[in-house]
Short mmCIF file of C-alpha atoms and ligand atoms in Angstrom, two decimals:
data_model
loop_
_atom_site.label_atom_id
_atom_site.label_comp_id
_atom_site.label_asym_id
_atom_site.label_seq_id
_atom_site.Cartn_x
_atom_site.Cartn_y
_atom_site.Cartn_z
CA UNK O 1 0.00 0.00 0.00
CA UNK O 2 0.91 3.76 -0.99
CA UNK O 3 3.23 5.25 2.34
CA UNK O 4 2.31 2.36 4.36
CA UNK O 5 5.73 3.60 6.62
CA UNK O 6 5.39 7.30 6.22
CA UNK O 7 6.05 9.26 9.57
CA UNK O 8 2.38 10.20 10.29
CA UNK O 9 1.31 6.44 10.04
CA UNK O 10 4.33 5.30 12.18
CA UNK O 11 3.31 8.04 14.68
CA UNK O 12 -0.33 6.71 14.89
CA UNK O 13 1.50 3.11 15.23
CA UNK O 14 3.68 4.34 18.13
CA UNK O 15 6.65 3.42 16.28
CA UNK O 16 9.87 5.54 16.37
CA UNK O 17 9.77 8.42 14.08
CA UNK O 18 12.66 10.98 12.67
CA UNK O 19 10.73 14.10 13.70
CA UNK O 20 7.27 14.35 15.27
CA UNK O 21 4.93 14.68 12.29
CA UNK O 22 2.53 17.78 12.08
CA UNK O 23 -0.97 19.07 10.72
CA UNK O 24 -4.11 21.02 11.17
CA UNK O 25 -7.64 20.56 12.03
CA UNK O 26 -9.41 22.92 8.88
CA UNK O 27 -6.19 23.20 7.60
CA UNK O 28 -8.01 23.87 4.25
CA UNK O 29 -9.83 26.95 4.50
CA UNK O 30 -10.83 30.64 5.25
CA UNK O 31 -7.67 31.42 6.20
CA UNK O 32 -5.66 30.48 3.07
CA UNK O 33 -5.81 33.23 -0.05
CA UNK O 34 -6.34 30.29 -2.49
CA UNK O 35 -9.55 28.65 -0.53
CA UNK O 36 -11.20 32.33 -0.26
CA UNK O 37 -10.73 32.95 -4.17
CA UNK O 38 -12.62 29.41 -4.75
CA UNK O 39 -14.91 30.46 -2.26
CA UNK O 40 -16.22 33.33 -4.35
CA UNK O 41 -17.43 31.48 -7.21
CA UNK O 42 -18.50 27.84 -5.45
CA UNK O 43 -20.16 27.38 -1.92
CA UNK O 44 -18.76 25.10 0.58
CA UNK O 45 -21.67 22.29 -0.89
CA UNK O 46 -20.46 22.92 -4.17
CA UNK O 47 -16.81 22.04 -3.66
CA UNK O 48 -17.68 19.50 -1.29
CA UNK O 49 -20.32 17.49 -4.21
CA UNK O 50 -17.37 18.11 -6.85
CA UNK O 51 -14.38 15.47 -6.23
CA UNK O 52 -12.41 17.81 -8.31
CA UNK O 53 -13.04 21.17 -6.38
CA UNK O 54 -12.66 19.32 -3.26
CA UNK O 55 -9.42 17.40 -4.39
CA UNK O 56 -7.83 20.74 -5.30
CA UNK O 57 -9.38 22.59 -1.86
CA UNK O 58 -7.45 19.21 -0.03
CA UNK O 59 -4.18 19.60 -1.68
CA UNK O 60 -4.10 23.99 -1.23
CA UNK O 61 -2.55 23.31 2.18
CA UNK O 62 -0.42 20.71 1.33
CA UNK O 63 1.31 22.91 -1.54
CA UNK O 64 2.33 25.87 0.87
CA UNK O 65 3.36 23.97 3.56
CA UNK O 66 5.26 20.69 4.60
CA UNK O 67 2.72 18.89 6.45
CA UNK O 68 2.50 15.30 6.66
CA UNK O 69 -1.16 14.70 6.38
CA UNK O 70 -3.79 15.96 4.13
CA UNK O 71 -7.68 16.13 5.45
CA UNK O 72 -10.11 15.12 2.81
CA UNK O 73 -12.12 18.27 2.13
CA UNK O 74 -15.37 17.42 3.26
CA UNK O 75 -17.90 18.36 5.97
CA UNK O 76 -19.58 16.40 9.26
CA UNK O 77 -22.53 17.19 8.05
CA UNK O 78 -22.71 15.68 4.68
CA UNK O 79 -23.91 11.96 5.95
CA UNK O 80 -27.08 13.93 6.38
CA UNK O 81 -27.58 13.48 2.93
CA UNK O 82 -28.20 9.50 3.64
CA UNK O 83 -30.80 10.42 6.22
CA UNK O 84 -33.07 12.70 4.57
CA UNK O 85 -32.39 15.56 6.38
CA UNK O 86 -31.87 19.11 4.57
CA UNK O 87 -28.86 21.09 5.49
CA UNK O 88 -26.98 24.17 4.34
CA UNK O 89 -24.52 26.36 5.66
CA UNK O 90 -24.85 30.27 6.10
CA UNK O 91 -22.41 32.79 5.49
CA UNK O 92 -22.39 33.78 9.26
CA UNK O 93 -23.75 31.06 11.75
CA UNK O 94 -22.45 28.05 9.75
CA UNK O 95 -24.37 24.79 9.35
CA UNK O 96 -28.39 25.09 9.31
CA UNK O 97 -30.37 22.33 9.36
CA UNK O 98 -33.88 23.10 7.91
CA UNK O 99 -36.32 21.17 9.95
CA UNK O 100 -34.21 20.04 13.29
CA UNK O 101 -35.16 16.48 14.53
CA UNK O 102 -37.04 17.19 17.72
CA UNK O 103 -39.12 14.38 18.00
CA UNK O 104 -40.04 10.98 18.35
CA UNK O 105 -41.85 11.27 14.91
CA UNK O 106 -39.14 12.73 13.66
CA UNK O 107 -37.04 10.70 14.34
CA UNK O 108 -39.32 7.71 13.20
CA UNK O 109 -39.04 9.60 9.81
CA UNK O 110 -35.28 9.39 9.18
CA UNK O 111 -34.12 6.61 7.02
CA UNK O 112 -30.87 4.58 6.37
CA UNK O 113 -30.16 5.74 2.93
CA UNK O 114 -27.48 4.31 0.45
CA UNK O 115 -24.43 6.06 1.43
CA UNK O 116 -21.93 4.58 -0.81
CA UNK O 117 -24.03 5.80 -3.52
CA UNK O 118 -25.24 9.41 -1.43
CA UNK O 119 -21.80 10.55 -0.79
CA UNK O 120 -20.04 9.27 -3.68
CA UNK O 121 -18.17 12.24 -4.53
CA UNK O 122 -16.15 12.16 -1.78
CA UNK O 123 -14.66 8.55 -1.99
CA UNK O 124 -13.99 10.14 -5.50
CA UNK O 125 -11.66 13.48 -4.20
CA UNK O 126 -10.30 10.92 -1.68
CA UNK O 127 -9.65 8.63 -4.58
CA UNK O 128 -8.21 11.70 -6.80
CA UNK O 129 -6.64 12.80 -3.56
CA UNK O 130 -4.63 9.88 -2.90
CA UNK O 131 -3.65 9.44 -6.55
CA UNK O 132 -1.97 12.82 -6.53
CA UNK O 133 -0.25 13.02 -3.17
CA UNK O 134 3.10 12.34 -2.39
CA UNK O 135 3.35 8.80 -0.83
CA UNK O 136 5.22 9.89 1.89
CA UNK O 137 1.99 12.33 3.16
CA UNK O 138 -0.71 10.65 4.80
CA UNK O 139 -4.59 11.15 3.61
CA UNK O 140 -7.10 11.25 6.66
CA UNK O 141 -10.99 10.66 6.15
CA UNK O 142 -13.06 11.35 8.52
CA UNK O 143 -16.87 11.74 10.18
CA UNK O 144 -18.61 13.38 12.71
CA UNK O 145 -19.42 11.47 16.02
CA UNK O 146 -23.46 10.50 16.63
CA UNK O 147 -23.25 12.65 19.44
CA UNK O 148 -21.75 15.59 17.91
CA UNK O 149 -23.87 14.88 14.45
CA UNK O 150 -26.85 14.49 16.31
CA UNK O 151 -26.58 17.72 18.03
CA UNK O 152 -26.74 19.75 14.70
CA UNK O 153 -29.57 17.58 13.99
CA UNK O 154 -31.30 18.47 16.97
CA UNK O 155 -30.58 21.65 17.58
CA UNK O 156 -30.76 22.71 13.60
CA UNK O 157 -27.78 25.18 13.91
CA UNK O 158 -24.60 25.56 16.24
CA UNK O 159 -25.66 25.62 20.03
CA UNK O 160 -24.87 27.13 23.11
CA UNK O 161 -26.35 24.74 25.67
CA UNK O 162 -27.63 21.64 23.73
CA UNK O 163 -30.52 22.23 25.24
CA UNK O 164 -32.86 20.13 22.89
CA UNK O 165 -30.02 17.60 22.63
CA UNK O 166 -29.94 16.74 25.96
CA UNK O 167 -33.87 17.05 26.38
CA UNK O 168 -34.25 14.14 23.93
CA UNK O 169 -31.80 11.99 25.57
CA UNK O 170 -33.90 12.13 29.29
CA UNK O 171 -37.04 12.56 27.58
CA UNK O 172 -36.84 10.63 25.10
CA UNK O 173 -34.41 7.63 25.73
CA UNK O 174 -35.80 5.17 23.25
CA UNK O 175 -35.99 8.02 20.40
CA UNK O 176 -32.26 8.86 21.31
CA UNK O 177 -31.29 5.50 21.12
CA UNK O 178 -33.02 5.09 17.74
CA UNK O 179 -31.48 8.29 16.44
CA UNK O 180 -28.10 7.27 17.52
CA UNK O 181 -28.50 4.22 15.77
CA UNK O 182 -29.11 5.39 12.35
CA UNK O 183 -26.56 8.00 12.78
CA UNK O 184 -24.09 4.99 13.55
CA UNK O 185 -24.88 2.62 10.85
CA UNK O 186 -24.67 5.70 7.72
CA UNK O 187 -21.62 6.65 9.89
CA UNK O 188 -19.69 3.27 10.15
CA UNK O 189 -20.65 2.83 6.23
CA UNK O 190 -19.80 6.19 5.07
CA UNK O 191 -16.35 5.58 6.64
CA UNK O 192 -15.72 1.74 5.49
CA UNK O 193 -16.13 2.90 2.25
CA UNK O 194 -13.50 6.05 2.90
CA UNK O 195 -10.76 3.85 3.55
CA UNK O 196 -11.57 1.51 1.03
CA UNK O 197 -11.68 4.76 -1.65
CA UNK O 198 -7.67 5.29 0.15
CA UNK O 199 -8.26 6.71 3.05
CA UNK O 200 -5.25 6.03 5.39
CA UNK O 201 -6.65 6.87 8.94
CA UNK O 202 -10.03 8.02 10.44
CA UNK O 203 -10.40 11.05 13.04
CA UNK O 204 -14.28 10.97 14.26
CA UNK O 205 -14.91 13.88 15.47
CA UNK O 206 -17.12 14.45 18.58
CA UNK O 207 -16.47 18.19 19.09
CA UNK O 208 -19.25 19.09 21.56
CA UNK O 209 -19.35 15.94 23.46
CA UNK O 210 -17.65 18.32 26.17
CA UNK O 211 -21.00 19.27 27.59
CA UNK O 212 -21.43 16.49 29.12
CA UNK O 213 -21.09 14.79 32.41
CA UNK O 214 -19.31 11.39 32.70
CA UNK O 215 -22.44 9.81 33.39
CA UNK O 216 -23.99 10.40 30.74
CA UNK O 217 -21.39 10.24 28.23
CA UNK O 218 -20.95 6.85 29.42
CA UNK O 219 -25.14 5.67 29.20
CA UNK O 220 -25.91 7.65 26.06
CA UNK O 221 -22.93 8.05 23.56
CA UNK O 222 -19.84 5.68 24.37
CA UNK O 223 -21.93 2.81 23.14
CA UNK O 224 -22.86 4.01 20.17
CA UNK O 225 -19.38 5.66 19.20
CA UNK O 226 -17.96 2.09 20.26
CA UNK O 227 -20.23 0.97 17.31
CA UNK O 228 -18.77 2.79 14.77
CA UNK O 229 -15.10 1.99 15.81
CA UNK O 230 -15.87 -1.86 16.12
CA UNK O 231 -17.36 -1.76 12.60
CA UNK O 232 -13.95 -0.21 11.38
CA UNK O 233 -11.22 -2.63 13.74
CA UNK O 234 -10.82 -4.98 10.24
CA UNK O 235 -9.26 -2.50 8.63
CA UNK O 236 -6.15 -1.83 10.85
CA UNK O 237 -5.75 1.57 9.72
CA UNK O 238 -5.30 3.60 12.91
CA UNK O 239 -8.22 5.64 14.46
CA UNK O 240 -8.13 9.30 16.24
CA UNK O 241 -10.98 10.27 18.36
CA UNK O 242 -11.22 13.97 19.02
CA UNK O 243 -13.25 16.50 21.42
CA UNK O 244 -13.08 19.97 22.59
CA UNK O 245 -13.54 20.02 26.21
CA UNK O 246 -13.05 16.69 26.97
CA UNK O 247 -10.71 16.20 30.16
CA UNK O 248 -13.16 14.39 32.21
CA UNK O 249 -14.61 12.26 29.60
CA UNK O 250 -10.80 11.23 27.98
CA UNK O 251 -11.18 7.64 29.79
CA UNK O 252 -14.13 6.82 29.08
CA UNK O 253 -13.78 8.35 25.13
CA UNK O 254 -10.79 5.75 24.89
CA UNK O 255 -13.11 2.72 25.72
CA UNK O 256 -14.79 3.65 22.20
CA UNK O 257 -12.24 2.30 20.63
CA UNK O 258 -10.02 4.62 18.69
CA UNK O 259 -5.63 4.08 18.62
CA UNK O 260 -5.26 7.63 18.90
CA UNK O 261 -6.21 10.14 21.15
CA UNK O 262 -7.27 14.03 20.40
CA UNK O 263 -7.09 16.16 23.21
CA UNK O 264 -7.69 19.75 23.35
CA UNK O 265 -4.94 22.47 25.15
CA UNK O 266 -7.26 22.70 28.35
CA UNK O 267 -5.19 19.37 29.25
CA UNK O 268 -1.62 19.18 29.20
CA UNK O 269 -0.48 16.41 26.84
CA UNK O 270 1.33 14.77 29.60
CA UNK O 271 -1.55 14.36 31.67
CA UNK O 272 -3.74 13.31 29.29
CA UNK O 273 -1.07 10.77 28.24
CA UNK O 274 -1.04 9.95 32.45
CA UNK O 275 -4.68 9.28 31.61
CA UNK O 276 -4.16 6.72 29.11
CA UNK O 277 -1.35 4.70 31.37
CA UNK O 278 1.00 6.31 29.06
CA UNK O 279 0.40 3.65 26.09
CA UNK O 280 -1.81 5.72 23.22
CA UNK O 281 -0.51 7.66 21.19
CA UNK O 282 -1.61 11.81 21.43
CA UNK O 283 -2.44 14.14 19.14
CA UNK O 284 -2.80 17.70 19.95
CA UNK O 285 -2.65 20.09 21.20
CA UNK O 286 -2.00 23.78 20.61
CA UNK O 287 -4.70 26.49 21.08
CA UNK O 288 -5.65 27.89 17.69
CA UNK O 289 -5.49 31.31 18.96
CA UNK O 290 -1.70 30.92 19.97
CA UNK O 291 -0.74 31.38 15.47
CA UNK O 292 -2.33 34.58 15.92
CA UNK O 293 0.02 35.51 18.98
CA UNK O 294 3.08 37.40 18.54
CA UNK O 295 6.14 34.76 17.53
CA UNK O 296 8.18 34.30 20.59
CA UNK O 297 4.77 33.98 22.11
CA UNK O 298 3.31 31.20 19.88
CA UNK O 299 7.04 29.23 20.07
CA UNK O 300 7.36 29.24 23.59
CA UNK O 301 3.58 27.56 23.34
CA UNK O 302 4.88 25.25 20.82
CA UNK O 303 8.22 24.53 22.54
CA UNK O 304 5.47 23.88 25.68
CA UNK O 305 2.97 21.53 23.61
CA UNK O 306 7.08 19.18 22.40
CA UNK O 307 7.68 19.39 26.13
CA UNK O 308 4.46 18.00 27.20
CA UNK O 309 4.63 15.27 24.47
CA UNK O 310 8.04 13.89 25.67
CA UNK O 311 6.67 11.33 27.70
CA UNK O 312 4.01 9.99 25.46
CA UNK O 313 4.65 6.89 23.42
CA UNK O 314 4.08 9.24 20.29
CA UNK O 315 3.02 12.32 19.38
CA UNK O 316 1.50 13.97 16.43
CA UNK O 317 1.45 17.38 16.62
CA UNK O 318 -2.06 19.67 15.99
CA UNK O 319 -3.95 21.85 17.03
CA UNK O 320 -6.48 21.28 20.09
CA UNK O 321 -9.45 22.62 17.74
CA UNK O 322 -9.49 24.23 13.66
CA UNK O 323 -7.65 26.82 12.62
CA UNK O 324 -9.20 30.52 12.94
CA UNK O 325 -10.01 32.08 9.47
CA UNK O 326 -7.96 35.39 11.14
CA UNK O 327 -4.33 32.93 10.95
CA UNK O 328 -1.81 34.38 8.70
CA UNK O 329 -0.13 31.29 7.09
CA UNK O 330 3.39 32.37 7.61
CA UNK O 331 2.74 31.68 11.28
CA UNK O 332 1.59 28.67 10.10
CA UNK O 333 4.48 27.68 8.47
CA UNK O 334 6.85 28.99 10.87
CA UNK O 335 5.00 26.23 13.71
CA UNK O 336 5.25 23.28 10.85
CA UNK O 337 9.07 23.85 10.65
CA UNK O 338 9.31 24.63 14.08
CA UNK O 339 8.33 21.15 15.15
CA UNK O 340 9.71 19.07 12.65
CA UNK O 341 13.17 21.17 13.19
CA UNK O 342 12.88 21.03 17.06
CA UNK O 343 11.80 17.31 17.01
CA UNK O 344 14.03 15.90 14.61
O1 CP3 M 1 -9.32 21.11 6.27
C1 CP3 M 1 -10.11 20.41 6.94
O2 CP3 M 1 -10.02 20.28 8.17
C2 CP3 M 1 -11.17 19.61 6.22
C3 CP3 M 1 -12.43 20.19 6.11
C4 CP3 M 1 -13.45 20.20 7.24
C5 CP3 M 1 -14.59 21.05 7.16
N1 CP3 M 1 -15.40 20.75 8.20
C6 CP3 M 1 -14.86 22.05 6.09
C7 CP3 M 1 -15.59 23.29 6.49
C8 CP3 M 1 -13.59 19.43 8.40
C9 CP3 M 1 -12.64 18.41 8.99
C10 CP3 M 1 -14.82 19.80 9.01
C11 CP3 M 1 -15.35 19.15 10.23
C12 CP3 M 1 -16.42 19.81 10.96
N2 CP3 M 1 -17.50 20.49 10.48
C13 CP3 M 1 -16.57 19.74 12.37
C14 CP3 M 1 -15.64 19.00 13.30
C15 CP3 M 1 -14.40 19.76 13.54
C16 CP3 M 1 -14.58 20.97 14.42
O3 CP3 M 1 -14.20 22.06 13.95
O4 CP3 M 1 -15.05 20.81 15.54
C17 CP3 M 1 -17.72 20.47 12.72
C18 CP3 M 1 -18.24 20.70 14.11
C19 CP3 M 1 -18.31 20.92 11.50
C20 CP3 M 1 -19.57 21.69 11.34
C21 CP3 M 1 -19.29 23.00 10.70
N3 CP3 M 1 -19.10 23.18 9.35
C22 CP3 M 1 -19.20 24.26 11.32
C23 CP3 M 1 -19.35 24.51 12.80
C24 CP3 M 1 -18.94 25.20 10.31
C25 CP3 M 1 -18.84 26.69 10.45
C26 CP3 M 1 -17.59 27.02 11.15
C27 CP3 M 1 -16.94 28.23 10.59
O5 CP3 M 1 -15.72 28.29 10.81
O6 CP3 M 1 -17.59 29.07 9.98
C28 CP3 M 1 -18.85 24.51 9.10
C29 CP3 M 1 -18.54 25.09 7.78
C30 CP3 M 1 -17.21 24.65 7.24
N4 CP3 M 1 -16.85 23.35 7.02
C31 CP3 M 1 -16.14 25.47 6.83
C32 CP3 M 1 -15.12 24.63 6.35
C33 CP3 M 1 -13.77 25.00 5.78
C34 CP3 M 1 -16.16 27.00 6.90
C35 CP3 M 1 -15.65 27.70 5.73
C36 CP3 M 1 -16.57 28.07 4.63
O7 CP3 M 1 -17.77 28.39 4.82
O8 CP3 M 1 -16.05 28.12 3.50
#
């Protein structure tokens, strides 16, 4: 297989690497010259329904800088399509959904679709994607997490206190579980079919899951995030689990099943690593707002994030959430060669 032994991949292995290998949650985006002029003549479910415009959105960040993995342009979102649930995104707020799930009935409504056949273009750009790309630099698919995907469909739009999320869960247990179930199987089949288009690794995110206790993380979403990573153990290609917020929930996030963890910098990296017995591999874990810091600033924060790492059994590094669109990219590329330099 294509860079079976690239660094990124022995990273997510734990084996021994020559420099810690580095990239960026949204790495593609706002904040890059090239992705705004695209921007003005396609919307973000234009490029993302084009395997072309989504290949060439992929590859913008890996032509300015030396990163070692590219993201598949794509959104959490899209999987929607396979339910029969509208969405769009708006210039301000970001994703909308058009009638939010707040139901039983509506829940009752959603179907399993087809999704190898719904969200075909993107195991095309991965395919494109992979057929481009250096060997040596790692492609990652990915998909949102049914708690994290739910919420959007829930709440119909970005949300403060997941207020209707968590309402359905204690009011509705057996409508949660149902909805969590159909998220999980268009989920787990979105992403089988990912890696077998080339995808190399899977991150799932679960950005919100932060907002909630233990208790509940552990009765309504570890079983159903466990789902999806069961589903994708045959294929041995590593698996990252992220969330923002997550420092009480990191133990009980790793019984879900993924290789590597994703933490976010409101944990240090060695004590989430302390969390873990010291035996996963870490990803993270620099505050996004730090590349927006003045430099000795933002390299004394990366110098702290290679510090931190130096006791885990590997490290790749990242941010601890996306990049801002207000990032200029030569702070950018002064943090890429600033940790492979450092590391190496
Ligand atoms: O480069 C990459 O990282 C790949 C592309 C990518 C996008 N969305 C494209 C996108 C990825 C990995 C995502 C994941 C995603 N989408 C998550 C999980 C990661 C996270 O940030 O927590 C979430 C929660 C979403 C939902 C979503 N989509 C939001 C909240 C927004 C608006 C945010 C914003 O910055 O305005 C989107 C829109 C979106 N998806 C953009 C991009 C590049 C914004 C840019 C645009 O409108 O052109």
């Amino acid at each position: 297989m294509t860079g079976n032994n690239s660094r990124f991949l022995k990273a997510c292995r734990g084996e021994e690497v020559d420099c810690t290998p580095v990239w960026f949650m949204r790495q593609a985006g706002r904040y890059m010259e090239e992705y705004r002029k695209l921007r003005q003549d396609h919307t973000l479910v234009e490029i993302c329904d084009n395997p072309e415009l989504a290949q060439e959105v992929t590859l913008q960040p890996m032509r300015r800088f030396d990163l070692d993995a590219a993201i598949i342009f794509a959104d959490i979102l899209l999987p929607l399509k396979s339910m029969g649930v509208a969405f769009d995104f708006t210039k301000d707020e970001g994703p909308k959904i058009q009638q939010p799930i707040r139901s039983p009935e509506d829940v009752a409504a959603l179907h399993v679709g087809d999704p190898e056949e719904d969200l075909r273009s993107v195991f095309e750009a991965i395919g494109l994607v992979r057929s481009s790309l250096d060997p040596e630099r790692t492609l990652i698919g990915f998909a949102g997490a049914p708690f994290t995907v739910a919420s959007y469909m829930i709440e119909g739009s970005h949300s403060r206190n997941f207020l209707h999320t968590k309402l359905m869960m204690y009011t509705h247990p057996t409508a949660w579980q149902q909805l969590m179930e159909t998220i999980v199987e268009v989920t787990a089949r979105y992403l089988c079919a990912q890696i077998e288009a080339g995808a190399q690794v899977i991150q799932l995110f679960d950005s919100w899951v932060g907002c909630l206790e233990p208790e509940d993380y552990r009765q309504y979403v570890l079983p159903y995030s466990k789902k999806i990573f069961d589903r994708l153990q045959e294929f041995s290609v590593p698996l990252i689990h992220f969330g923002t917020g997550t420092s009480t929930l990191l133990e009980l996030m790793k019984q879900a099943g993924a290789t590597v963890m994703g933490v976010d910098w409101r944990i240090s990296l060695s004590e989430a690593s302390g969390r873990f017995a010291g035996e996963v591999p870490i990803q993270g874990n620099l505050d996004p707002l730090a590349l927006l810091a003045p430099r000795d600033c933002l390299e004394e924060k990366v110098d702290r994030v290679l510090e931190d790492a130096e006791g885990c059994p590997s490290h790749i590094f990242n941010l601890g959430h996306g990049i801002l669109p207000q990032t200029s990219v030569e702070q950018v590329e002064t943090v890429v060669k600033w940790v492979h330099d450092k590391t190496r």
